[in-house]
Every structure is written in structure tokens, then in C-alpha cells.
Amino acid sequence: MIPTIERTLEQDSECIDVLQQITSCRGAINGLLGVVLEDHISTHLVDAEGEAGGDRGDAREQLIDVVHSYLK
């Protein structure tokens, strides 16, 4: 991703082309961040046996939803 932005800058591309590359990279990074955060929440914010229990499982899902909403 970053090499693509560097090439775009080195080629003296139009600003809009550079901005499109940056936006594309940001979207990909945000998507990856969402996946990693969701995995962390699911793995580490439930009890050791993996039993989420009613309220805790609901809270976990709400937290995942909030994180995803901020990454859009």
C-alpha cells in the first residue's frame, strides 16, 4: 500500500490521484484494524472458558458494533 502511494508521489501525479491512493489505503487499514479488534474483543474480553454469558456476550457485541461504526 505505502509503496503505491510513494510511486504516485514520485510520478508527480495529480493531487486527486494521491488522495485516492491514501483513501484506499486508509480503508484497507481500517478494515484490518476492525478485524484485529474484533478478534481481540472476542478472544480476551470473554471468560477463560469462552462462555460469554448473556449480558457479557451482549456487551461484547455492542462494543464490536461501536468499534466498527467508528472505523467507517
CSV table of N, CA and C in Angstrom, one decimal:
chain,number,residue,atom,x,y,z
A,1,MET,N,0.8,-1.2,0.0
A,1,MET,CA,0.0,0.0,0.0
A,1,MET,C,0.9,1.3,0.0
A,2,ILE,N,1.8,1.3,0.9
A,2,ILE,CA,2.6,2.5,1.0
A,2,ILE,C,3.5,2.7,-0.2
A,3,PRO,N,4.1,1.6,-0.8
A,3,PRO,CA,4.8,1.8,-2.0
A,3,PRO,C,4.0,2.4,-3.1
A,4,THR,N,2.7,2.0,-3.2
A,4,THR,CA,1.9,2.6,-4.2
A,4,THR,C,1.7,4.1,-4.1
A,5,ILE,N,1.6,4.5,-2.8
A,5,ILE,CA,1.5,6.0,-2.6
A,5,ILE,C,2.8,6.6,-2.9
A,6,GLU,N,3.9,6.0,-2.6
A,6,GLU,CA,5.2,6.6,-2.9
A,6,GLU,C,5.4,6.7,-4.4
A,7,ARG,N,5.0,5.7,-5.1
A,7,ARG,CA,5.2,5.7,-6.6
A,7,ARG,C,4.3,6.9,-7.2
A,8,THR,N,3.1,7.0,-6.6
A,8,THR,CA,2.2,8.0,-7.1
A,8,THR,C,2.8,9.4,-6.9
A,9,LEU,N,3.5,9.6,-5.7
A,9,LEU,CA,4.1,10.9,-5.4
A,9,LEU,C,5.3,11.1,-6.3
A,10,GLU,N,6.1,10.1,-6.5
A,10,GLU,CA,7.3,10.2,-7.3
A,10,GLU,C,7.0,10.5,-8.8
A,11,GLN,N,5.9,10.1,-9.2
A,11,GLN,CA,5.5,10.3,-10.6
A,11,GLN,C,4.9,11.7,-10.8
A,12,ASP,N,4.9,12.5,-9.8
A,12,ASP,CA,4.3,13.8,-9.9
A,12,ASP,C,2.8,13.7,-10.3
A,13,SER,N,2.1,12.8,-9.8
A,13,SER,CA,0.7,12.6,-10.1
A,13,SER,C,-0.1,13.8,-9.6
A,14,GLU,N,-1.3,13.9,-10.1
A,14,GLU,CA,-2.2,14.9,-9.7
A,14,GLU,C,-2.6,14.6,-8.2
A,15,CYS,N,-2.9,15.7,-7.5
A,15,CYS,CA,-3.3,15.6,-6.1
A,15,CYS,C,-4.4,14.6,-5.9
A,16,ILE,N,-5.4,14.7,-6.8
A,16,ILE,CA,-6.6,13.8,-6.6
A,16,ILE,C,-6.2,12.3,-6.7
A,17,ASP,N,-5.2,12.0,-7.5
A,17,ASP,CA,-4.7,10.6,-7.6
A,17,ASP,C,-4.0,10.2,-6.3
A,18,VAL,N,-3.2,11.1,-5.7
A,18,VAL,CA,-2.6,10.8,-4.4
A,18,VAL,C,-3.6,10.6,-3.3
A,19,LEU,N,-4.6,11.5,-3.3
A,19,LEU,CA,-5.7,11.4,-2.3
A,19,LEU,C,-6.4,10.1,-2.4
A,20,GLN,N,-6.7,9.7,-3.6
A,20,GLN,CA,-7.4,8.4,-3.8
A,20,GLN,C,-6.6,7.3,-3.3
A,21,GLN,N,-5.3,7.3,-3.5
A,21,GLN,CA,-4.4,6.2,-3.0
A,21,GLN,C,-4.4,6.2,-1.5
A,22,ILE,N,-4.3,7.4,-0.9
A,22,ILE,CA,-4.3,7.5,0.6
A,22,ILE,C,-5.7,7.0,1.1
A,23,THR,N,-6.8,7.4,0.5
A,23,THR,CA,-8.1,7.0,1.0
A,23,THR,C,-8.2,5.5,0.9
A,24,SER,N,-7.8,4.9,-0.2
A,24,SER,CA,-7.8,3.5,-0.4
A,24,SER,C,-7.1,2.7,0.7
A,25,CYS,N,-5.9,3.2,0.9
A,25,CYS,CA,-5.0,2.6,2.0
A,25,CYS,C,-5.7,2.7,3.4
A,26,ARG,N,-6.2,3.9,3.6
A,26,ARG,CA,-6.9,4.1,4.9
A,26,ARG,C,-8.1,3.1,5.1
A,27,GLY,N,-8.8,2.9,4.0
A,27,GLY,CA,-10.0,2.0,4.1
A,27,GLY,C,-9.5,0.6,4.4
A,28,ALA,N,-8.4,0.2,3.7
A,28,ALA,CA,-7.9,-1.2,4.0
A,28,ALA,C,-7.3,-1.3,5.4
A,29,ILE,N,-6.6,-0.3,5.9
A,29,ILE,CA,-6.1,-0.3,7.2
A,29,ILE,C,-7.2,-0.4,8.3
A,30,ASN,N,-8.3,0.4,8.0
A,30,ASN,CA,-9.4,0.4,9.0
A,30,ASN,C,-10.1,-0.9,9.0
A,31,GLY,N,-10.2,-1.5,7.8
A,31,GLY,CA,-10.8,-2.9,7.7
A,31,GLY,C,-10.0,-3.9,8.5
A,32,LEU,N,-8.7,-3.8,8.4
A,32,LEU,CA,-7.8,-4.7,9.1
A,32,LEU,C,-7.9,-4.4,10.6
A,33,LEU,N,-7.9,-3.2,11.0
A,33,LEU,CA,-8.0,-2.8,12.4
A,33,LEU,C,-9.3,-3.3,13.0
A,34,GLY,N,-10.4,-3.3,12.2
A,34,GLY,CA,-11.6,-3.8,12.7
A,34,GLY,C,-11.6,-5.3,13.0
A,35,VAL,N,-11.0,-6.0,12.1
A,35,VAL,CA,-10.8,-7.5,12.2
A,35,VAL,C,-10.0,-7.8,13.4
A,36,VAL,N,-8.9,-7.1,13.6
A,36,VAL,CA,-8.0,-7.4,14.7
A,36,VAL,C,-8.7,-7.1,16.1
A,37,LEU,N,-9.3,-5.9,16.1
A,37,LEU,CA,-10.0,-5.5,17.3
A,37,LEU,C,-11.2,-6.5,17.7
A,38,GLU,N,-11.9,-6.9,16.7
A,38,GLU,CA,-13.0,-7.8,16.9
A,38,GLU,C,-12.4,-9.1,17.5
A,39,ASP,N,-11.4,-9.6,16.9
A,39,ASP,CA,-10.7,-10.8,17.4
A,39,ASP,C,-10.2,-10.7,18.8
A,40,HIS,N,-9.6,-9.5,19.1
A,40,HIS,CA,-9.1,-9.3,20.5
A,40,HIS,C,-10.3,-9.2,21.4
A,41,ILE,N,-11.4,-8.6,21.1
A,41,ILE,CA,-12.5,-8.5,22.0
A,41,ILE,C,-13.1,-9.9,22.2
A,42,SER,N,-13.3,-10.6,21.1
A,42,SER,CA,-13.9,-11.9,21.2
A,42,SER,C,-13.0,-12.9,22.0
A,43,THR,N,-11.7,-12.8,21.9
A,43,THR,CA,-10.7,-13.7,22.5
A,43,THR,C,-10.4,-13.3,23.9
A,44,HIS,N,-10.2,-12.0,24.2
A,44,HIS,CA,-9.7,-11.6,25.5
A,44,HIS,C,-10.7,-11.0,26.4
A,45,LEU,N,-11.9,-10.6,25.9
A,45,LEU,CA,-12.9,-10.0,26.8
A,45,LEU,C,-14.1,-10.9,27.1
A,46,VAL,N,-13.9,-12.2,27.0
A,46,VAL,CA,-14.8,-13.2,27.5
A,46,VAL,C,-14.1,-14.0,28.5
A,47,ASP,N,-14.8,-14.8,29.3
A,47,ASP,CA,-14.1,-15.5,30.3
A,47,ASP,C,-13.2,-16.6,29.7
A,48,ALA,N,-12.4,-17.2,30.5
A,48,ALA,CA,-11.3,-18.1,30.0
A,48,ALA,C,-11.9,-19.3,29.3
A,49,GLU,N,-13.1,-19.8,29.7
A,49,GLU,CA,-13.7,-20.9,29.0
A,49,GLU,C,-14.5,-20.6,27.8
A,50,GLY,N,-14.5,-19.3,27.4
A,50,GLY,CA,-15.2,-18.9,26.2
A,50,GLY,C,-16.7,-18.7,26.4
A,51,GLU,N,-17.2,-18.8,27.6
A,51,GLU,CA,-18.6,-18.6,27.8
A,51,GLU,C,-18.9,-17.2,28.0
A,52,ALA,N,-19.6,-16.6,27.1
A,52,ALA,CA,-19.8,-15.1,27.2
A,52,ALA,C,-20.9,-14.8,28.2
A,53,GLY,N,-21.8,-15.7,28.4
A,53,GLY,CA,-22.9,-15.3,29.3
A,53,GLY,C,-23.8,-14.2,28.7
A,54,GLY,N,-25.0,-14.2,29.1
A,54,GLY,CA,-26.0,-13.3,28.5
A,54,GLY,C,-25.6,-11.8,28.4
A,55,ASP,N,-25.4,-11.2,29.5
A,55,ASP,CA,-25.1,-9.7,29.5
A,55,ASP,C,-23.7,-9.5,28.9
A,56,ARG,N,-22.7,-10.3,29.3
A,56,ARG,CA,-21.4,-10.1,28.8
A,56,ARG,C,-21.3,-10.3,27.3
A,57,GLY,N,-22.0,-11.3,26.8
A,57,GLY,CA,-22.0,-11.5,25.3
A,57,GLY,C,-22.6,-10.4,24.6
A,58,ASP,N,-23.7,-9.8,25.2
A,58,ASP,CA,-24.4,-8.7,24.6
A,58,ASP,C,-23.4,-7.4,24.6
A,59,ALA,N,-22.8,-7.2,25.7
A,59,ALA,CA,-21.8,-6.1,25.8
A,59,ALA,C,-20.7,-6.3,24.8
A,60,ARG,N,-20.2,-7.5,24.6
A,60,ARG,CA,-19.1,-7.7,23.7
A,60,ARG,C,-19.6,-7.3,22.3
A,61,GLU,N,-20.8,-7.8,21.9
A,61,GLU,CA,-21.3,-7.5,20.6
A,61,GLU,C,-21.6,-6.0,20.4
A,62,GLN,N,-22.0,-5.3,21.4
A,62,GLN,CA,-22.2,-3.9,21.3
A,62,GLN,C,-20.9,-3.1,21.2
A,63,LEU,N,-19.9,-3.6,21.9
A,63,LEU,CA,-18.5,-3.0,21.7
A,63,LEU,C,-18.0,-3.2,20.3
A,64,ILE,N,-18.2,-4.4,19.8
A,64,ILE,CA,-17.7,-4.6,18.4
A,64,ILE,C,-18.5,-3.7,17.4
A,65,ASP,N,-19.8,-3.6,17.6
A,65,ASP,CA,-20.6,-2.7,16.7
A,65,ASP,C,-20.1,-1.2,16.8
A,66,VAL,N,-19.8,-0.8,18.0
A,66,VAL,CA,-19.3,0.6,18.2
A,66,VAL,C,-18.0,0.8,17.5
A,67,VAL,N,-17.1,-0.1,17.7
A,67,VAL,CA,-15.7,-0.1,17.1
A,67,VAL,C,-15.9,0.0,15.6
A,68,HIS,N,-16.7,-0.9,15.0
A,68,HIS,CA,-16.9,-0.9,13.5
A,68,HIS,C,-17.5,0.4,13.1
A,69,SER,N,-18.4,1.0,13.8
A,69,SER,CA,-19.1,2.3,13.4
A,69,SER,C,-18.0,3.4,13.3
A,70,TYR,N,-17.1,3.4,14.2
A,70,TYR,CA,-16.0,4.4,14.2
A,70,TYR,C,-15.0,4.2,13.1
A,71,LEU,N,-14.9,3.0,12.6
A,71,LEU,CA,-13.9,2.8,11.6
A,71,LEU,C,-14.5,3.0,10.2
A,72,LYS,N,-15.7,3.3,10.0
A,72,LYS,CA,-16.3,3.5,8.7
A,72,LYS,C,-16.0,4.9,8.2
